[in-house]
Coordinates of C-alpha atoms in Angstrom, one line a residue:
Chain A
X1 CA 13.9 67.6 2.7
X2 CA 16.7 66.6 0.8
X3 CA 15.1 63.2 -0.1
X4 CA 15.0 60.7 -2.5
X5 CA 13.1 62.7 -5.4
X6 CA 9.4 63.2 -5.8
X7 CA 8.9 60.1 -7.7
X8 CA 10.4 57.5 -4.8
X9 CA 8.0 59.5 -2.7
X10 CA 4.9 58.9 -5.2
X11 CA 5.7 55.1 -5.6
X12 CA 5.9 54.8 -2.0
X13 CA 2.4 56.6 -1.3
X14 CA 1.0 54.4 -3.9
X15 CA 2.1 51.4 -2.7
X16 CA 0.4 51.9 1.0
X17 CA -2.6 52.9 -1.2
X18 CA -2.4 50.0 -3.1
X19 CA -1.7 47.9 0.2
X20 CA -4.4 49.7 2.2
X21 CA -7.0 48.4 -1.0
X22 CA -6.2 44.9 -0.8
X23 CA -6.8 44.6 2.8
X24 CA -10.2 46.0 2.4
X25 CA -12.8 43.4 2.1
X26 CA -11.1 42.0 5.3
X27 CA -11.9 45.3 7.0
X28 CA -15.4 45.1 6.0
X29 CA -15.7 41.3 7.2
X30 CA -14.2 42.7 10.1
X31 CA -16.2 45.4 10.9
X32 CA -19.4 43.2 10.2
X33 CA -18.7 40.7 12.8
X34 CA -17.7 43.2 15.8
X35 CA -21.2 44.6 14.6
X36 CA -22.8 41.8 15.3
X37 CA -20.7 40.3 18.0
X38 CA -21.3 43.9 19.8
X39 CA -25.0 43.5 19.4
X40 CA -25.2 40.7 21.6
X41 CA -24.2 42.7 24.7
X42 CA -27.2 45.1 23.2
X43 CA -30.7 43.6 25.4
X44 CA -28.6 43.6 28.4
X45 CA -26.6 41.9 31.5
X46 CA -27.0 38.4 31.6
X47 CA -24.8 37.4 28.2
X48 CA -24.8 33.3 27.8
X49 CA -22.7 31.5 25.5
X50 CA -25.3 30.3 23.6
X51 CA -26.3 34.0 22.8
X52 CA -23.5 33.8 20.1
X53 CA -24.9 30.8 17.8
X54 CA -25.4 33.8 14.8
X55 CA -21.6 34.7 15.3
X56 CA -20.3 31.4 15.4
X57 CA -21.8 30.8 12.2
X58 CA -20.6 34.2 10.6
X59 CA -17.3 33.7 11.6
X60 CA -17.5 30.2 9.2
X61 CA -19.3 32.2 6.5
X62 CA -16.4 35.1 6.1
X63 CA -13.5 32.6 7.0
X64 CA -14.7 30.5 3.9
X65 CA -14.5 33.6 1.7
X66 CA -11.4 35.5 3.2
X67 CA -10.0 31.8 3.2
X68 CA -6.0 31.9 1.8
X69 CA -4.5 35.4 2.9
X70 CA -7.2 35.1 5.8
X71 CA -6.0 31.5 8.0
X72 CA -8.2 32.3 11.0
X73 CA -11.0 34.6 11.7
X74 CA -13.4 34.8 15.1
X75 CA -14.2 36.7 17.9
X76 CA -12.4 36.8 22.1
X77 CA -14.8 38.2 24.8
X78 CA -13.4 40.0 26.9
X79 CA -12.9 38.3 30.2
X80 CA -15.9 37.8 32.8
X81 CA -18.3 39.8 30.1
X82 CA -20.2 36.2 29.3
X83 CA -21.8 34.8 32.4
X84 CA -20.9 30.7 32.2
X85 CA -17.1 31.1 31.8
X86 CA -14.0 33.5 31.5
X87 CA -12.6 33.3 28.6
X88 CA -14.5 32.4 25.7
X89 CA -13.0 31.6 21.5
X90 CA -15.0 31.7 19.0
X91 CA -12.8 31.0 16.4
X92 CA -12.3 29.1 13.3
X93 CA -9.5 28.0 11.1
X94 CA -8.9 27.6 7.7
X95 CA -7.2 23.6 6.9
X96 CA -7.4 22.3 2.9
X97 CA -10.2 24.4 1.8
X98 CA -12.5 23.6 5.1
X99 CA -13.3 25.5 8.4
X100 CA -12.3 24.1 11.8
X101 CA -12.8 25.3 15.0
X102 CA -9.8 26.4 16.5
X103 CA -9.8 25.2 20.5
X104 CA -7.0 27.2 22.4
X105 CA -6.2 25.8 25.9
X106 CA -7.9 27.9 28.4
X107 CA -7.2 26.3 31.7
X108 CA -4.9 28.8 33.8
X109 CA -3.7 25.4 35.4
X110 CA -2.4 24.4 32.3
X111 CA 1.2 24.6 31.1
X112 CA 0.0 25.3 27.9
X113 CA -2.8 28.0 29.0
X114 CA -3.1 30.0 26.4
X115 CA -4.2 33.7 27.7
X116 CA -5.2 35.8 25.1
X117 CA -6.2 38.7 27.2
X118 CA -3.0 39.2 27.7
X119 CA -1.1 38.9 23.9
X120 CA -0.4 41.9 22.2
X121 CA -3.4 41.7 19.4
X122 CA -5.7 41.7 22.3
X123 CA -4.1 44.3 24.6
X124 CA -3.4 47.2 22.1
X125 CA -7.1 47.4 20.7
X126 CA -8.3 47.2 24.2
X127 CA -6.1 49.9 25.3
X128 CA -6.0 52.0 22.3
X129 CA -9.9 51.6 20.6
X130 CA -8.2 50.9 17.7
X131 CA -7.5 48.3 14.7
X132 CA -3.9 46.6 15.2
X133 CA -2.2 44.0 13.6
X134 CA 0.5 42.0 16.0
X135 CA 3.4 40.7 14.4
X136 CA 4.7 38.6 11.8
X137 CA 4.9 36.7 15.1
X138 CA 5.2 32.4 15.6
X139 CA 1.7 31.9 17.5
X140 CA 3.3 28.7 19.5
X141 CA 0.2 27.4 21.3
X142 CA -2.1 28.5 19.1
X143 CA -2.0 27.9 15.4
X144 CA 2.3 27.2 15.9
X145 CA 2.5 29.2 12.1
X146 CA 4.0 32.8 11.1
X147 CA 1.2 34.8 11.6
X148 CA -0.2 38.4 11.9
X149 CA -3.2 38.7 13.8
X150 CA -5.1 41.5 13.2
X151 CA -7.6 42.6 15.6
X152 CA -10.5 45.3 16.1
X153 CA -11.9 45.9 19.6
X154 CA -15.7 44.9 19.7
X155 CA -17.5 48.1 21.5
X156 CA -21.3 47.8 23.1
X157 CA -22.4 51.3 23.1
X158 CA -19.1 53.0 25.2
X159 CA -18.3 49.1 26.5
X160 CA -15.4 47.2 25.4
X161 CA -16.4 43.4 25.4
X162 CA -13.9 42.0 23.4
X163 CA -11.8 42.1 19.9
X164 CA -13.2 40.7 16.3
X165 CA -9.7 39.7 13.8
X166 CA -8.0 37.1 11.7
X167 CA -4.8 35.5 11.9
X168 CA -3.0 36.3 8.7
X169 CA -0.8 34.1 6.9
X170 CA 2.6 35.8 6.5
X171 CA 3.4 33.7 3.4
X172 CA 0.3 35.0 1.3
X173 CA 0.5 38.3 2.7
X174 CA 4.1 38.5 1.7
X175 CA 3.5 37.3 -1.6
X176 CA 0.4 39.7 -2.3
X177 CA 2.5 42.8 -1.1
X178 CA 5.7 42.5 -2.7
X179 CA 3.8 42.1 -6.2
X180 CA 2.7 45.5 -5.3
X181 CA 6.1 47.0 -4.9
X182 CA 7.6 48.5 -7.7
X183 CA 10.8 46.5 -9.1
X184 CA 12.4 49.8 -9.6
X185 CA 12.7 51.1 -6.3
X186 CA 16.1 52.4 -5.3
X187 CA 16.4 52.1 -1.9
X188 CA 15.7 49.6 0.9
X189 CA 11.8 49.4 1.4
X190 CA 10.5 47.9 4.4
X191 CA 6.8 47.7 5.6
X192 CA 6.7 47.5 9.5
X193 CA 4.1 47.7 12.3
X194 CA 4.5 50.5 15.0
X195 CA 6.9 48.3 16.9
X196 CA 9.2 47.7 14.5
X197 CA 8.2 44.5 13.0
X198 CA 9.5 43.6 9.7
X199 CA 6.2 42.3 7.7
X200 CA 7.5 43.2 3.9
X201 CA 11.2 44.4 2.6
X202 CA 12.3 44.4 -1.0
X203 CA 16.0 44.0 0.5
X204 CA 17.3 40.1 1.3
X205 CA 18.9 41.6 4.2
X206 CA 15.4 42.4 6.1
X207 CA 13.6 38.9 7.3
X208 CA 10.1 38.8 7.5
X209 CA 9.4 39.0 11.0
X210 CA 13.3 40.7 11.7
X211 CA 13.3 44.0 13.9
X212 CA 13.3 47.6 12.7
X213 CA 14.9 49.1 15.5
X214 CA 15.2 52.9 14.4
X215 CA 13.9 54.6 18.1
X216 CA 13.9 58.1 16.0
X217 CA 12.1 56.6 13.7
X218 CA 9.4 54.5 15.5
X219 CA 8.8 57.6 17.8
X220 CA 8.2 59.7 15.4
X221 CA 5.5 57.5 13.2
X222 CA 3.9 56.5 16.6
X223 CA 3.7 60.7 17.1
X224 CA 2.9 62.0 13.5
X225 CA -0.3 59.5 13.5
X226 CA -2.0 58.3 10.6
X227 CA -1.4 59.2 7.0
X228 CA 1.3 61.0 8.0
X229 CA 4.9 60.7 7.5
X230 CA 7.9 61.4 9.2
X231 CA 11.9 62.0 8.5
X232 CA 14.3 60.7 10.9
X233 CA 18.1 61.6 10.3
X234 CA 18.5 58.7 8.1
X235 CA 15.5 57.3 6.8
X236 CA 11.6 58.5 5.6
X237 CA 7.9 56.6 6.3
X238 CA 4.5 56.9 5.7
X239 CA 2.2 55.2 8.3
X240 CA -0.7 53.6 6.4
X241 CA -4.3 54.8 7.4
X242 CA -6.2 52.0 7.9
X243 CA -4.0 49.8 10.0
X244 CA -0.9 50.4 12.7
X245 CA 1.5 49.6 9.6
X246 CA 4.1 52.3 8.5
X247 CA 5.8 52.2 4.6
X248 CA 9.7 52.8 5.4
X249 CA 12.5 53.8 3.3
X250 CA 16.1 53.8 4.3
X251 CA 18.4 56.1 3.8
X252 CA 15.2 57.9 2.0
X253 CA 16.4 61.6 4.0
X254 CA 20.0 61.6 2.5
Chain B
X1 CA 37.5 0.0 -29.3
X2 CA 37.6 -2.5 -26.5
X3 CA 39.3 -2.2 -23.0
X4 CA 38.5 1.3 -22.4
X5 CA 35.6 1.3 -20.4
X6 CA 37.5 0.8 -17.4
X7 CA 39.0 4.5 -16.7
X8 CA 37.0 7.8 -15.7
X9 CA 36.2 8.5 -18.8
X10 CA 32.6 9.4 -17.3
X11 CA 31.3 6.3 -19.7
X12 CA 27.5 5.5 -18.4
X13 CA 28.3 2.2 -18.3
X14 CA 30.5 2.1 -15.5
X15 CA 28.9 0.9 -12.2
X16 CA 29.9 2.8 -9.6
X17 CA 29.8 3.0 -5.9
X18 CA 27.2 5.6 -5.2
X19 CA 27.0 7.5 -1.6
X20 CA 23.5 7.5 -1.0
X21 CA 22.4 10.0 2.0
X22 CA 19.6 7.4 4.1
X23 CA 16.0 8.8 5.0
X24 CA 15.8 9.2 7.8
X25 CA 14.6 5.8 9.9
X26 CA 11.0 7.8 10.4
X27 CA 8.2 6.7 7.8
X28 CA 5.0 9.7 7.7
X29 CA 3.4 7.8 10.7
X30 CA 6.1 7.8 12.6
X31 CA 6.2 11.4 12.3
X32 CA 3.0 12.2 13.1
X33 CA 3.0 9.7 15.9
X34 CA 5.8 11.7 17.2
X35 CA 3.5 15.4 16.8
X36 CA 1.0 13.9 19.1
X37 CA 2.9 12.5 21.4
X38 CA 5.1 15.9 21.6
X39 CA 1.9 17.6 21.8
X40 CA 1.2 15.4 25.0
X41 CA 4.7 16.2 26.2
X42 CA 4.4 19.8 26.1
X43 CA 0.8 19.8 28.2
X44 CA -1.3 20.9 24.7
X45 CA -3.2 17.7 25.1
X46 CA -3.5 16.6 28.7
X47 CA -5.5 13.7 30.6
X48 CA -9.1 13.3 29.0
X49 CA -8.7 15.5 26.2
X50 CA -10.1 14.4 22.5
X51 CA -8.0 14.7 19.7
X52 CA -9.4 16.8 17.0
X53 CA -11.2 14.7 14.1
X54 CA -9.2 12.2 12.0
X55 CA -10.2 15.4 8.9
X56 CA -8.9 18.1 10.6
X57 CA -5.4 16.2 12.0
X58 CA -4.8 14.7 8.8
X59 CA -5.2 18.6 7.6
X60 CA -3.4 19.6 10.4
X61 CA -0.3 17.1 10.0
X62 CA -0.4 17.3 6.7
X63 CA -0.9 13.3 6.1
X64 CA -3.4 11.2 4.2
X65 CA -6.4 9.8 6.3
X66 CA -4.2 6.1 5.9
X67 CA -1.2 7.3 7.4
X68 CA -2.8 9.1 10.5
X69 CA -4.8 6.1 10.7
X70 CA -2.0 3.8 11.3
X71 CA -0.1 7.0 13.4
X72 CA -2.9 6.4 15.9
X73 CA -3.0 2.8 15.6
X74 CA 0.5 2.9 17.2
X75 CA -0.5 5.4 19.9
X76 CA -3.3 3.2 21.0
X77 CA -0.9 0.3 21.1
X78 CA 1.2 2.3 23.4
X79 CA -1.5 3.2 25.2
X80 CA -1.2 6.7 25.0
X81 CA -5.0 6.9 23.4
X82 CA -8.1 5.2 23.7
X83 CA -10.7 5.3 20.9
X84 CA -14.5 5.2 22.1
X85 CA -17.4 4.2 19.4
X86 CA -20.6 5.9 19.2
X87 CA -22.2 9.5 19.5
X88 CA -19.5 11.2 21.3
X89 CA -17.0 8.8 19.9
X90 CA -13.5 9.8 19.5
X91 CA -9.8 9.3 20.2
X92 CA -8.5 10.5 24.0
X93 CA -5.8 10.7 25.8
X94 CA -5.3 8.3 28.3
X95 CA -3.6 8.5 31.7
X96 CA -0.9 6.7 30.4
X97 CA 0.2 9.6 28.7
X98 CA 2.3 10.7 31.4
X99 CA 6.2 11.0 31.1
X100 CA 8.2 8.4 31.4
X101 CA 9.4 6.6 34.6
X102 CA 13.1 6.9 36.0
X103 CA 13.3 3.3 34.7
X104 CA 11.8 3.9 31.0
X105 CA 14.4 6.9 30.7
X106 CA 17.3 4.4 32.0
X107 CA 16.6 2.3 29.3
X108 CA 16.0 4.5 26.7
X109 CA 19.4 5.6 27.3
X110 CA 21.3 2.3 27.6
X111 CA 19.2 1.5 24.2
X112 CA 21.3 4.7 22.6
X113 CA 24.8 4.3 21.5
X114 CA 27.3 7.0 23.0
X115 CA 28.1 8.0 19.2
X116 CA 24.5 8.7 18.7
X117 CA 24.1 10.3 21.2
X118 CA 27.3 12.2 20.3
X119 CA 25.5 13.3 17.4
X120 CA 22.5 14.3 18.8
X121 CA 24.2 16.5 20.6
X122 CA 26.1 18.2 17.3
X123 CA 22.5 18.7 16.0
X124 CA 21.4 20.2 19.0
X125 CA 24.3 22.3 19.7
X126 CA 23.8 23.4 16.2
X127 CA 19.9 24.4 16.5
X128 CA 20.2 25.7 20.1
X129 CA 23.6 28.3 18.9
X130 CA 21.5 29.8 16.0
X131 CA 18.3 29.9 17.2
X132 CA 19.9 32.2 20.4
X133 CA 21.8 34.6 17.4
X134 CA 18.1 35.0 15.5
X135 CA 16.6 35.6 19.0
X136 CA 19.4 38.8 19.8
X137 CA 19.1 40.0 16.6
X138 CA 14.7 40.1 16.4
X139 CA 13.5 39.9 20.4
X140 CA 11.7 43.1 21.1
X141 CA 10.7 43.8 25.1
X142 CA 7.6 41.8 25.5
X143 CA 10.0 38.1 24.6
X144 CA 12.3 39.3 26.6
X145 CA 9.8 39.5 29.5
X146 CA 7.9 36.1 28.7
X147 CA 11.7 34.3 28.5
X148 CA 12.4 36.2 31.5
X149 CA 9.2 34.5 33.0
X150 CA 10.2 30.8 32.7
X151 CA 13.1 31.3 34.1
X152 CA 11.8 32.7 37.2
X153 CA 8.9 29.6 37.0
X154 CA 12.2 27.4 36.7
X155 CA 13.5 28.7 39.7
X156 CA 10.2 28.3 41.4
X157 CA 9.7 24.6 40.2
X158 CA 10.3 21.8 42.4
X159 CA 8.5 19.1 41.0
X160 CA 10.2 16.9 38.3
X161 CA 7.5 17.6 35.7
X162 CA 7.1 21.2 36.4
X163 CA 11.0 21.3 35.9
X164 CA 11.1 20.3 32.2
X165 CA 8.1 22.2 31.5
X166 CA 10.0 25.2 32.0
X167 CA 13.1 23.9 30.9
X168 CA 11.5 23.1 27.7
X169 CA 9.0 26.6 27.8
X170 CA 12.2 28.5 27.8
X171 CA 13.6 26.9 24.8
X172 CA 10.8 27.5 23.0
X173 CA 10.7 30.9 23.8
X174 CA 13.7 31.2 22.3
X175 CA 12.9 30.1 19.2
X176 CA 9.9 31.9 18.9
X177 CA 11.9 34.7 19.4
X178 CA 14.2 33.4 16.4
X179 CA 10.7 34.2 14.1
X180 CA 11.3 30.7 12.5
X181 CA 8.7 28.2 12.1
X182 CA 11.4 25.2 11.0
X183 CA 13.6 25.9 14.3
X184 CA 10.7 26.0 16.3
X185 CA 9.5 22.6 15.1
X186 CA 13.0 21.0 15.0
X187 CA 13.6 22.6 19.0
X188 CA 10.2 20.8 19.5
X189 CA 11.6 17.4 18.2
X190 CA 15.0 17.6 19.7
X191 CA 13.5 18.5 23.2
X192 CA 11.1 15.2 22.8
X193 CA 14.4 13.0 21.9
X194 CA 16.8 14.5 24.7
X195 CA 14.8 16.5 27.5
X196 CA 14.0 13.8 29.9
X197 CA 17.3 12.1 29.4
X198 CA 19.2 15.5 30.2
X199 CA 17.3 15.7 33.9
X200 CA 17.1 11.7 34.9
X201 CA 20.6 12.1 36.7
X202 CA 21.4 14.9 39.3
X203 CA 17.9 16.9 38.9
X204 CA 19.1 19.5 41.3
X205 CA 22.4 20.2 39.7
X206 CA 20.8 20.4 36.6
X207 CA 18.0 23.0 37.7
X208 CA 20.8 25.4 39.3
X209 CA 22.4 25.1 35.6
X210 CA 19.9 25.8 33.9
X211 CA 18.4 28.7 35.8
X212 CA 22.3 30.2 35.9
X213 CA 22.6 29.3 32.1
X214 CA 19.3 30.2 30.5
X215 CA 19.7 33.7 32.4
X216 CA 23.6 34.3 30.6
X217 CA 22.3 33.7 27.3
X218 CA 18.8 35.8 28.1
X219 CA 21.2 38.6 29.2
X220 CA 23.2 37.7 26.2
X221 CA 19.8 37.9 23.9
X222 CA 18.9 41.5 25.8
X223 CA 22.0 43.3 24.7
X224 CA 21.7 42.2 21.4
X225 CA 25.4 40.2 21.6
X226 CA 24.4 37.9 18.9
X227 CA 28.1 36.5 19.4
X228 CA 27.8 35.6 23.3
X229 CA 23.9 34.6 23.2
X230 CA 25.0 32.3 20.0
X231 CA 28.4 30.7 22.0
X232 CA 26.7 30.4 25.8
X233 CA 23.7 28.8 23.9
X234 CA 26.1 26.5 22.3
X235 CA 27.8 25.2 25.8
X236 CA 24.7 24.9 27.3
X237 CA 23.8 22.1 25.6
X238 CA 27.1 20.8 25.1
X239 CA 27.6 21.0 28.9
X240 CA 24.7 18.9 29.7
X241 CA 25.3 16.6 27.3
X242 CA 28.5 15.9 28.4
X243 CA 27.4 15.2 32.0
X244 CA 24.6 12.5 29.7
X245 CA 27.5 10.9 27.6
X246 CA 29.3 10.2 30.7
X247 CA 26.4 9.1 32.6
X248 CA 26.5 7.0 29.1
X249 CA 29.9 5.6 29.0
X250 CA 29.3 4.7 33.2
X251 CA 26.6 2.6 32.7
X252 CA 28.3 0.4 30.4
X253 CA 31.5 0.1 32.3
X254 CA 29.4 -1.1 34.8
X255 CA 27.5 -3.6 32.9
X256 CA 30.8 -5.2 31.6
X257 CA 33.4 -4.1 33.9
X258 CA 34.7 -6.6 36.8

């Protein structure tokens, strides 16, 4: 590989360590909840709302402390697995320091319906089984912000029964990653999720929330799978571990 | 050393005539008068609903408890919300939420001058063109499908309301596409100032328009021709505000002519 020398490469692997570390506790918070949102769906069929008072109020307890990079946190059934209703949110956000309760409009009559079985952070884990973060994205309906919502699906023995995540903010996350980035770096970093999502760029050029649109590039992260990297015929990236995020660097295979 | 203090010299005790740029006529209130009623407009609050406590919109709005206060002072004046005492107290929207009658939108336009309406239209033409070149440039398959969507919903629409719902959905789609929270908002804002006025003439006209327009520039936005999707974005607004102006500049000769 006649690429950037070893020491772009190390920075680079660094930095996905280093970003893969900071989003950590929210893993764990993560990971607690669709424990415990999961264990409802244990004792059997009948599932009422009312059987989710403990998640409702550990939601509030992790929002509180994730509160800042973390704007929104909760749990989504997956649709018809609670017996009263369809859809069902339990979901708070994070206003001046205080939880709310975020209420999404989930009348299908509605013109502002707001389906989340059918947006992307609630699709891919259902298909996949896997963590993934959707966008920088503009949640209109929702929260209306710049956000990345990052979702795990919420398994009950081999049953899917919904997703556990948090709405990132894209201003703090911005802010938290590029202090990890080191000033020196020579070429055009960006970091991006598996569709090509600008989240992160050290490179005025590259908007948060712009479009990576490398096809080589993206196919080859999606087929090289995690921890791994891949070298198109222009440019080099790592795809994180932890999360459907890839670390790339242009022109890094000249 | 007299006599001199007349000249350019720059001396700080010459008065001058200062250009002063005005605020804009809106006080904090106002503004967040306007949210709620947008958020009305767009169907996020319908008939019956209660408004979120006055903590959490003051939060939400970014205003002081005072200034929501007297925000929702004015939209109970209006009648737009009631506000119940007791357990399950609150403020709600009331029926008379609705959009406004042929009449109301008559009036709100003969209470417009043509040159401001002239200039809504520069800022709109403005906001509309850029927001379509960010959409080419960052729309990945799944906007283009959702944009896609209202149109078809547009074409579907008969009904007056359901018309500039999806006028106003595709809009918005575009701007989320653009990935900007500002041109979202100021789409939001533009589209509660000049939406209903746009489809109080020939309604049928209009929706033909649109549905032929919005699907140029969405063709425009899918090839990524940042040029085209920013210039058909442009005419499409200036188009139907021409048809507006002149609507405009009719009225009056009617009012005064022989």
């Amino acid at each position: 590989m006649a690429l950037t020398d070893s020491m772009v490469r190390h920075q680079g692997e660094q930095f996905v360590a280093s970003a893969e570390s900071l989003l950590a506790p929210l893993n764990t918070a993560l990971d607690g909840l669709a424990e415990l949102a999961g264990s409802v769906y244990d004792e059997g069929v009948d599932v009422r709302v009312s059987d989710f008072n403990d998640v409702n109020e550990l939601v509030q307890i992790r929002l509180v402390e994730l509160g800042g990079l973390v704007s929104g946190f909760g749990f989504m059934i997956a649709p018809g697995s609670v017996a009263e209703v369809d859809l069902l949110h339990i979901w708070w956000h994070f206003l001046d320091g205080k939880p709310y309760q975020q209420r999404l409009n989930l009348d299908p009559t509605s013109p502002a319906f707001y389906d989340y079985s059918e947006k992307e952070f609630y699709v891919l884990p259902e298909q996949t089984k896997a963590r993934y973060a959707a966008g920088p994205y503009i949640d209109y309906l929702g929260t209306n912000k710049h956000i990345v919502t990052y979702c795990i699906p919420v398994m009950c023995h081999e049953r899917f029964v919904g997703v556990a995540g948090a709405d990132i903010d894209v201003q703090s996350l911005q802010g938290e990653l590029i202090d990890l980035l080191p000033d020196d770096m020579p070429l055009t970093a960006l970091v991006i999720n598996q569709r090509g999502r600008v989240i992160l760029s050290n490179d005025a050029n590259w908007a948060t929330g712009s479009l990576y649109r490398d096809a080589e590039m993206l196919g080859g992260l999606r087929q090289v799978g995690p921890g791994a990297s891949f070298t198109s015929s222009s440019d080099v990236g790592w795809n994180f571990r932890g999360i459907n995020w890839a670390f790339v660097l242009l022109g890094g295979a000249q | 050393m007299t006599a001199r203090s007349n000249g350019s010299n720059g001396s700080p005790l010459v008065a001058r005539n200062i250009a002063l740029v005005p605020l804009d006529s809106e006080g904090r209130a106002d503004i967040a008068a306007n949210r709620i009623r947008e958020a009305i407009r767009l169907g996020i609050l319908s008939e019956g609903d209660q408004l979120p406590s006055e903590a959490e919109l003051s939060a939400e709005l970014s205003v002081a408890t005072k200034t929501l206060r007297e925000a929702l002072s004015m939209l109970r004046d209006e009648g737009i919300i009631e506000t119940r005492r007791g357990r399950n107290g609150g403020s709600f929207v009331t029926s008379h939420a609705r959009r406004s009658s042929k009449n109301e939108v008559l009036s709100k336009l003969a209470a417009m001058s043509v040159v401001e309406l002239f200039d809504l239209e520069s800022e709109y033409r403005a906001i509309s063109g850029v927001t379509a070149e960010l959409a080419a440039q960052r729309a990945d398959e799944e906007d283009l499908a959702r944009m896609q969507h209202h149109i078809e919903r547009l074409t579907k629409s008969e009904r007056l309301d359901d018309l500039l719902i999806e006028d106003s959905r595709f809009h918005i789609e575009v701007s989320v596409c653009s990935q900007s929270e500002r041109l979202l908002r100021r789409e939001i804002q533009l589209q509660g100032e000049a939406l209903e006025l746009l489809w109080a003439f020939d309604a049928e006209g209009f929706q033909q328009r649109s549905i032929d327009e919005h699907q140029a520039i969405l063709d425009a936005i899918t090839r990524q021709d940042v040029v085209v999707a920013r210039t058909l974005a442009e005419d499409h607004i200036h188009g139907a505000f021409v048809a507006l102006i002149q609507q405009r500049i009719g009225a009056r000769k009617r009012v005064t002519g022989p």
